[in-house]
XYZ file of C-alpha atoms in Angstrom:
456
model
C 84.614 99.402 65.600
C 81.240 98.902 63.643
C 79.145 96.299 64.959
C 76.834 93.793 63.652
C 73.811 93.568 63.259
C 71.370 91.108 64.501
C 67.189 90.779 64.929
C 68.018 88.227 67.652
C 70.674 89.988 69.762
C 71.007 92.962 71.591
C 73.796 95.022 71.488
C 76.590 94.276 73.790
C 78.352 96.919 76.640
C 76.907 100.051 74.921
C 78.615 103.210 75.547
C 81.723 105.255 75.231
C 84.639 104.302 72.522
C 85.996 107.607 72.884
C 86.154 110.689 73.929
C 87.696 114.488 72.481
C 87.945 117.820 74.255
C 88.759 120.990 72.693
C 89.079 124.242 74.789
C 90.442 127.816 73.381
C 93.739 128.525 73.383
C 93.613 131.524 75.502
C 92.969 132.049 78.978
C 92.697 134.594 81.875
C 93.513 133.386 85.328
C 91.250 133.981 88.291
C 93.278 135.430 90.680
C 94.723 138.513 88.433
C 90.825 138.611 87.223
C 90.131 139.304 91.172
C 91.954 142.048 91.317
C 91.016 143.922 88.051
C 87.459 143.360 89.424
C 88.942 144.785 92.268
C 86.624 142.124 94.628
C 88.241 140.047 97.490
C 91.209 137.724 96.971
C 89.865 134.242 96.949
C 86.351 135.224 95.878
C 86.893 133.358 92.785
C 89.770 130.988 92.864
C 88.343 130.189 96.745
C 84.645 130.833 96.369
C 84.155 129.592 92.962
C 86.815 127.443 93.022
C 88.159 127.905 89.628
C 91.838 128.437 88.938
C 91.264 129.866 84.832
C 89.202 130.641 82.221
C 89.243 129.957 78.404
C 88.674 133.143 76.250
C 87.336 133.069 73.069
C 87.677 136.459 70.199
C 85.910 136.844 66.891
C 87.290 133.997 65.199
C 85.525 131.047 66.546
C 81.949 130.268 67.669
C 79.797 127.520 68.197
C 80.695 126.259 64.561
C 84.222 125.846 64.473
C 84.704 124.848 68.186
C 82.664 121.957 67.179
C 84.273 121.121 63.881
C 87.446 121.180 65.372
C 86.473 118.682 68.362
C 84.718 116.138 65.418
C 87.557 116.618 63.247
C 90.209 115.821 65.958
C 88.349 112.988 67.200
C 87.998 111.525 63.809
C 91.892 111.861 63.097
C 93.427 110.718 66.443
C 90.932 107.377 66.243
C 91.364 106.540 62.347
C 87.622 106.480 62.139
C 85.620 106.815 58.569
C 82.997 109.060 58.022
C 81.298 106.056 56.625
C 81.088 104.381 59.943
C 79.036 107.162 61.556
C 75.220 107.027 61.595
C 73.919 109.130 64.004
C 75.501 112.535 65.069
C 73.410 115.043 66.916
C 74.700 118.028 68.492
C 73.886 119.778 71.904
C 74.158 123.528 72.489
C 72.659 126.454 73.771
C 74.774 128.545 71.692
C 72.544 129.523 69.215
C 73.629 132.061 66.243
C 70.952 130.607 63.854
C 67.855 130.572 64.239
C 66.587 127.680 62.086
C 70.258 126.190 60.370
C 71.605 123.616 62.700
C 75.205 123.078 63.968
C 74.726 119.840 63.116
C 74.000 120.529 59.331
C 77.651 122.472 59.380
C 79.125 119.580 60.675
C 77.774 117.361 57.651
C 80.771 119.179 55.345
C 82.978 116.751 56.991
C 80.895 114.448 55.481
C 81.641 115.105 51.819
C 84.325 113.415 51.118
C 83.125 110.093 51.920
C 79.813 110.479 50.759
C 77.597 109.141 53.610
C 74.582 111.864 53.800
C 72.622 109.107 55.577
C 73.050 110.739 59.070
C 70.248 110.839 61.462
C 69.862 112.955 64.465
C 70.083 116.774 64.785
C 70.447 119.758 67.566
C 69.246 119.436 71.332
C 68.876 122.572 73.412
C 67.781 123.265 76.822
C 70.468 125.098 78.604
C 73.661 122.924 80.051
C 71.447 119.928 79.458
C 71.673 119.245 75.588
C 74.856 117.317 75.057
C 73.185 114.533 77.939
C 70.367 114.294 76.113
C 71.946 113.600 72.764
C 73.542 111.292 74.406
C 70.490 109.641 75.883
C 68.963 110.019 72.012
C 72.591 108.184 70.589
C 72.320 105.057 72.891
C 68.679 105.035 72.527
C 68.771 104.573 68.300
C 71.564 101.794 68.829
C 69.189 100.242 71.535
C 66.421 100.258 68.761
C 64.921 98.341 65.697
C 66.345 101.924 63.872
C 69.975 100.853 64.498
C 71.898 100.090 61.529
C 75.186 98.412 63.015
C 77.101 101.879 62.996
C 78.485 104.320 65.243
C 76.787 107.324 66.793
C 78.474 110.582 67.556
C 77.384 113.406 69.830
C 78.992 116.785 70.219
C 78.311 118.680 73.426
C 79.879 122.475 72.483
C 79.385 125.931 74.402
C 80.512 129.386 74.964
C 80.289 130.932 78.173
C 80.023 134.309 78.226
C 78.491 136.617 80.978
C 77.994 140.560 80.897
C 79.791 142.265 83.782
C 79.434 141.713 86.898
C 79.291 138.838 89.736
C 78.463 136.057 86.864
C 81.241 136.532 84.615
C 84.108 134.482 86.302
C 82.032 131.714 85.924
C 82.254 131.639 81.489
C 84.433 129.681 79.486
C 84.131 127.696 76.586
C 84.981 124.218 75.283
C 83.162 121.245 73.289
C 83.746 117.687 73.995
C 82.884 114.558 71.143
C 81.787 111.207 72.614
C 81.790 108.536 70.339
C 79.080 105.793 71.290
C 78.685 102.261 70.224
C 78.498 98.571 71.396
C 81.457 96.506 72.944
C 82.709 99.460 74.991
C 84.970 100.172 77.718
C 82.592 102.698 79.122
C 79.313 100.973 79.468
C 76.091 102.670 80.206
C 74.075 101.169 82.792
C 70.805 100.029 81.749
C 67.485 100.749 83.575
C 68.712 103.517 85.937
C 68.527 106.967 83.977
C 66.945 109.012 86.267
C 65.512 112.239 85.205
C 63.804 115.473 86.741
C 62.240 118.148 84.658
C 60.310 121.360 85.650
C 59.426 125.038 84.977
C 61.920 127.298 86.073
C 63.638 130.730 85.695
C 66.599 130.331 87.334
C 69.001 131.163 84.274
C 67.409 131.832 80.582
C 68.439 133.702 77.199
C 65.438 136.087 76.150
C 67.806 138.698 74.097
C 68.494 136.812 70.948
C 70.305 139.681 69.853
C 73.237 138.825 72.675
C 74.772 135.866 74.054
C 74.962 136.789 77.602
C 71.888 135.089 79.774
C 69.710 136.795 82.053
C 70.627 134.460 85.242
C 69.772 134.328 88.690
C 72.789 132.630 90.603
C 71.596 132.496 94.019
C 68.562 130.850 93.116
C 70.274 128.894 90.133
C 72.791 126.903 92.631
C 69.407 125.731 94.725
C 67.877 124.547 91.864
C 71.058 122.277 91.040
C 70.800 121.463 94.572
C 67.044 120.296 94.184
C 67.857 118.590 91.284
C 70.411 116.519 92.784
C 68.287 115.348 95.477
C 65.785 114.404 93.088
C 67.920 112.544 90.790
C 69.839 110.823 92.828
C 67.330 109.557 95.587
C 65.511 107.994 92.029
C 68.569 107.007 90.787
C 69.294 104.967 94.043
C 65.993 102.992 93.970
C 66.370 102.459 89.949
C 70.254 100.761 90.810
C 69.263 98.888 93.660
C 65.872 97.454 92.578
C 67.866 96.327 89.343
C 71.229 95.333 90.393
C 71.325 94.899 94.471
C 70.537 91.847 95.635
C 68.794 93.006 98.280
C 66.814 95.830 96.807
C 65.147 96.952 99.857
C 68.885 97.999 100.830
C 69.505 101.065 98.856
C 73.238 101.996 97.411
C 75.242 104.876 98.725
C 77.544 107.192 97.760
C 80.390 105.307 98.686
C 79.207 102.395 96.313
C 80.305 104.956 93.424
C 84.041 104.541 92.826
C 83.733 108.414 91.342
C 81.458 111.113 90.437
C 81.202 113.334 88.051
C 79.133 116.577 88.009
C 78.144 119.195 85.532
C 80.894 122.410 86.657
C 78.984 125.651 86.630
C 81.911 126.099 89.208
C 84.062 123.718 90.830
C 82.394 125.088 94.531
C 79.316 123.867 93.410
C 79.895 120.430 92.967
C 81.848 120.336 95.751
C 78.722 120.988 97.481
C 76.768 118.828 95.444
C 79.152 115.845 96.547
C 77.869 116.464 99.607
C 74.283 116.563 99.321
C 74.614 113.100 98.088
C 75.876 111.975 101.849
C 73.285 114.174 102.779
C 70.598 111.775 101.029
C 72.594 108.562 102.178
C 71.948 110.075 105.550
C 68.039 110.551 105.355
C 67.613 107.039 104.208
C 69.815 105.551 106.981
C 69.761 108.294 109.778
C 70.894 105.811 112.824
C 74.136 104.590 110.898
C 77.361 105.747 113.513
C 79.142 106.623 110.187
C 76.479 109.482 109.953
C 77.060 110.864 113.324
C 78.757 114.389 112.548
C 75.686 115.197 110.462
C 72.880 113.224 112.257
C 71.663 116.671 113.928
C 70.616 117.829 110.370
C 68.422 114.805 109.598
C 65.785 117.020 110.924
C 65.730 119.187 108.102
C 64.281 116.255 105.694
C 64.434 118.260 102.103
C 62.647 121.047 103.132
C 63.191 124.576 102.458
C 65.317 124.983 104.804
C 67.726 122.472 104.059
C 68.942 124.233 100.820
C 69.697 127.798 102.522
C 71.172 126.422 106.004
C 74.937 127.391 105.528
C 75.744 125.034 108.871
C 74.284 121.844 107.181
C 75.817 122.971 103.806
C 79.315 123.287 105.547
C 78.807 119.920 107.370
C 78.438 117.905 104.566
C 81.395 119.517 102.773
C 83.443 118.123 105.680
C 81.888 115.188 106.481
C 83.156 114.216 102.737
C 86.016 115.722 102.728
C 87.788 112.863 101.837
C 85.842 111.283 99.429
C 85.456 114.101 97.599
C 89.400 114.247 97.154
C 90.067 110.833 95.899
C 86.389 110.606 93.848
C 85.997 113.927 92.711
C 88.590 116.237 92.509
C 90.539 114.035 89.778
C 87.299 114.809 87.372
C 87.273 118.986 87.707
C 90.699 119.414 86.770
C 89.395 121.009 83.148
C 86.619 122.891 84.591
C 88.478 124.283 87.417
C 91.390 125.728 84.796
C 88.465 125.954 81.796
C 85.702 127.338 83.288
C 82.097 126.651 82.697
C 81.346 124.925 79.277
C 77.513 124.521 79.363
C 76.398 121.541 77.574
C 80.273 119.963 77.296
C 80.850 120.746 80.824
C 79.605 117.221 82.616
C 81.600 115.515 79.628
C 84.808 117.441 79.863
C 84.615 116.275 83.436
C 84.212 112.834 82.437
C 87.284 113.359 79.923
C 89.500 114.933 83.393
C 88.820 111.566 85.019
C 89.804 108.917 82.001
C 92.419 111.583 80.608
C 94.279 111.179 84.713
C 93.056 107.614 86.111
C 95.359 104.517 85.486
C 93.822 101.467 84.845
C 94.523 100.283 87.847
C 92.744 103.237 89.296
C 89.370 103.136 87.124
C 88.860 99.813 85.876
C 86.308 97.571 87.063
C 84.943 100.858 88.688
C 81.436 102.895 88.985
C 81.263 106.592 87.717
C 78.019 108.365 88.494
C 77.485 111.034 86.579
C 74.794 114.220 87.268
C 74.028 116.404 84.690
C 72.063 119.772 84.827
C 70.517 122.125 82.702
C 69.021 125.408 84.071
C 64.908 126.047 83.341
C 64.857 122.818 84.031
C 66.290 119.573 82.674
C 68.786 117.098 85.059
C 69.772 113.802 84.936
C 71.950 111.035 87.203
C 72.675 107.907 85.323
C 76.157 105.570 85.699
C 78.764 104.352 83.585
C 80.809 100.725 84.472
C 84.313 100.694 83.167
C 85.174 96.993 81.626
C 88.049 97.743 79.994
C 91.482 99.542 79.635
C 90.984 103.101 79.453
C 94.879 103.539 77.737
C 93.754 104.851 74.824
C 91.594 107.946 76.515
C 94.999 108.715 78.556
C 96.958 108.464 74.672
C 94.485 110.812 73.241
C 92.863 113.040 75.873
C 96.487 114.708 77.193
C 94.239 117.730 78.995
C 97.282 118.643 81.310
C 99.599 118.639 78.966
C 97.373 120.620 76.055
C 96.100 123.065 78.852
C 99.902 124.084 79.786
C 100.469 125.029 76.136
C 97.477 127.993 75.925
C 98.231 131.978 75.908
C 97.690 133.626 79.069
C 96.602 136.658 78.497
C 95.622 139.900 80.949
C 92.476 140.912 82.054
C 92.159 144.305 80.378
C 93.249 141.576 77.391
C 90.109 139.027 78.109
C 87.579 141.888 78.691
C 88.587 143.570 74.878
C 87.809 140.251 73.569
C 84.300 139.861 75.275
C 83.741 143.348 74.180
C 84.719 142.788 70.783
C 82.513 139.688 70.386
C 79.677 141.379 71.803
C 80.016 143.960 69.269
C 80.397 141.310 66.289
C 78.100 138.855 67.189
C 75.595 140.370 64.442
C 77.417 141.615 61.692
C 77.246 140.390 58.386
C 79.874 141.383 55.347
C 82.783 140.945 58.157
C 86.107 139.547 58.359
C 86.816 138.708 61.763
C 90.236 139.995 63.147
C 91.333 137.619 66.257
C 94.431 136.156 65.666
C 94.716 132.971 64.540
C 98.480 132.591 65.063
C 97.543 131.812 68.677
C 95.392 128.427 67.497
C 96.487 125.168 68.182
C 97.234 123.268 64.979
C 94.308 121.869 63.872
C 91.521 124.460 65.186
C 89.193 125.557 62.896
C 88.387 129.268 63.061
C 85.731 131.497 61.192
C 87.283 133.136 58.384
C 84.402 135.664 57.157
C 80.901 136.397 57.394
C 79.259 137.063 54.153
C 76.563 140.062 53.098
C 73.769 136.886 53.547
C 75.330 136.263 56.904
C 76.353 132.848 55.297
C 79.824 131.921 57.471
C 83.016 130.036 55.788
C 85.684 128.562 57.873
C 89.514 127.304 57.727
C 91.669 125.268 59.438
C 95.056 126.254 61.058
């Protein structure tokens, strides 16, 4: 899969080879977790919209989750280390301050001898693993490239003191493997990006690895960011690609869409506030009629708190959001939120369920957020058979295989990682009979607070 190397030619169809999700092996389901809260039924499984939630104890963190996704990805695709020359690695789950994750992952490395790596870790919130991705198809778009493959890991932990944010953790890391003549291509010219100063959801105590987070104000900010995005995103397309581009795309021009899943509610409603900006630009349209009384509300302030509007939209695209959306939230909704991998592992739910009849030749549109504030809509074109994601991904099947366990269960193990997380001289004591085959899991913590790992 390495490709050559020319001063003449750019590189063909870059984008996504291939793709590998690891989530924990144990999980707590929503709807017991309701009632041990003792809140309303539905308030998570409904109101959230998430089904279950991966757990993690003391014996992985942001290390091993991510060795194990590289690891697996490298094995199920017969790639060499050799091959690789770029790997960068986005997180916001920090548990050194100045060694990267990255630098951990370059023990996979040794064997094969290829130190000549570039790239390193990205961090702003859920937004890091889209911007190592924007930083891996940028060095093969450059004079730097050397003809080999790039490799970003987006890898979290989700974990949430108690109270009304903690249904929404989970954990999981997801490996994208980038280089030319693709099946996934990356549209060119139509990254479309939004940044500003925020405190909507932040990590002051370094000490702990629960945020400080505002939700309410947290969900508008996605909102905003959508809106933003995506009404850029449709002039970049359309001026580019449209041959009329005075005539701007649509939603419904996107085949399917794919969202970063704080919760599966959320991009529901984010779905919609893309018809809701179709709408604005094309008020008069019949198709628009059910909503047409809320083109008054432009993108003011009051747009992003009016429940009515906000339940409009959700119907109005109802439908769409069934057959373009739903098929991609399938891992978050039974996962949970994954942070940086969380817009990937989406991705992954699509290619993992879509036949090729299905997906190729077809749009994805992808939005990707990061709280404080980063955010990003950008769109993939599939050009070939996706078989081989469906061969390798297998998220239903894997996800059926995890260890349920109770909520007094999940709650010891959030406890007991919150009392851990700064020890050094300490053998952790999850149990590792409960990994999949394969995982890699921390096996002690030294009196330097240097960490060694093994593989079940």
């Amino acid at each position: 899969m390495v490709g050559s190397i020319s001063n003449s030619t750019f590189p063909a169809n870059v984008g996504i080879l291939a793709l590998e999700f690891y989530f924990p092996s144990k999980f707590v389901n929503q709807t017991e977790l309701e009632q041990f809260d003792g809140v309303s039924a539905g308030k998570y499984t409904i109101g959230l919209g998430q089904t279950n939630m991966a757990v993690c104890d003391d014996r992985e963190d942001i290390n091993s989750i991510s060795l194990t996704v590289v690891q697996n990805l490298v094995e199920k695709h017969n790639i060499s280390y050799k091959d690789i020359g770029f790997l960068e690695v986005g997180t916001e789950s920090i548990i050194d301050k100045s060694k990267s994750v990255k630098t951990v992952l370059m023990s996979l490395f040794e064997e094969s001898g290829n130190h000549d790596v570039e790239g390193i870790d990205t961090k702003n919130a859920c937004y890091g693993g889209t911007a190592s991705v924007f930083h891996a198809v940028n060095w093969i778009e450059s004079s730097s490239w050397d003809g080999r493959l790039a490799l970003v890991v987006a890898a979290d932990i989700a974990s949430y003191a108690e109270g009304p944010a903690r249904p929404t953790g989970g954990a999981g890391a997801v490996a994208i493997l980038i280089g030319p003549n693709a099946p996934l291509v990356f549209d060119q010219g139509v990254r479309s990006t939004h940044m500003n100063h925020l405190w909507d959801f932040y990590k002051p105590e370094l000490a702990s690895e629960y945020p400080t987070v505002d939700g309410h104000f947290s969900n508008t900010c996605y909102i905003r960011a959508v809106d933003a995005c995506y009404s850029m995103f449709t002039k970049k397309f359309s001026k580019r690609y449209s041959p009329n581009p005075e005539q701007l795309i649509k939603t419904q021009d996107l085949d399917h869409a794919v969202f970063h899943a704080p919760n599966c509610k959320l991009v529901q409603k984010a779905f919609g506030r893309l018809a809701y900006n179709d709408m604005l630009q094309d008020p008069e349209n019949e198709i628009y009629a059910s909503v047409k009384e809320y083109a008054k509300f432009g993108h003011s302030e009051e747009s992003y708190y009016d429940k009515g509007l906000e339940r409009a939209l959700m119907q109005f695209t109802k439908g769409e959001y069934q057959k373009k959306v739903v098929p991609s939230i399938y891992a978050s909704t039974n996962v949970g939120n994954m942070y940086t991998a969380s817009v990937w592992a989406c991705l992954s739910s699509l290619l993992s369920s879509a036949s090729d009849e299905a997906i190729l030749n077809k749009r994805i549109g992808v939005f990707s957020y990061g709280s404080g504030s980063a955010a990003s809509f950008f769109s993939l074109k599939v050009v070939a058979s996706t078989q081989k994601f469906r061969d390798t991904l297998q998220i239903q099947s894997r996800l059926e295989q995890r260890v349920k366990v109770t909520p007094e269960v999940f709650a010891g193990l959030l406890k007991l990682r919150e009392e851990t997380a700064l020890l050094k001289d300490y053998n952790p004591i999850g149990d590792i009979s409960t990994l999949a085959k394969g995982t890699y899991y921390l096996k002690r913590i030294d009196e330097k607070f240097r960490r060694t790992y093994e593989r079940a």
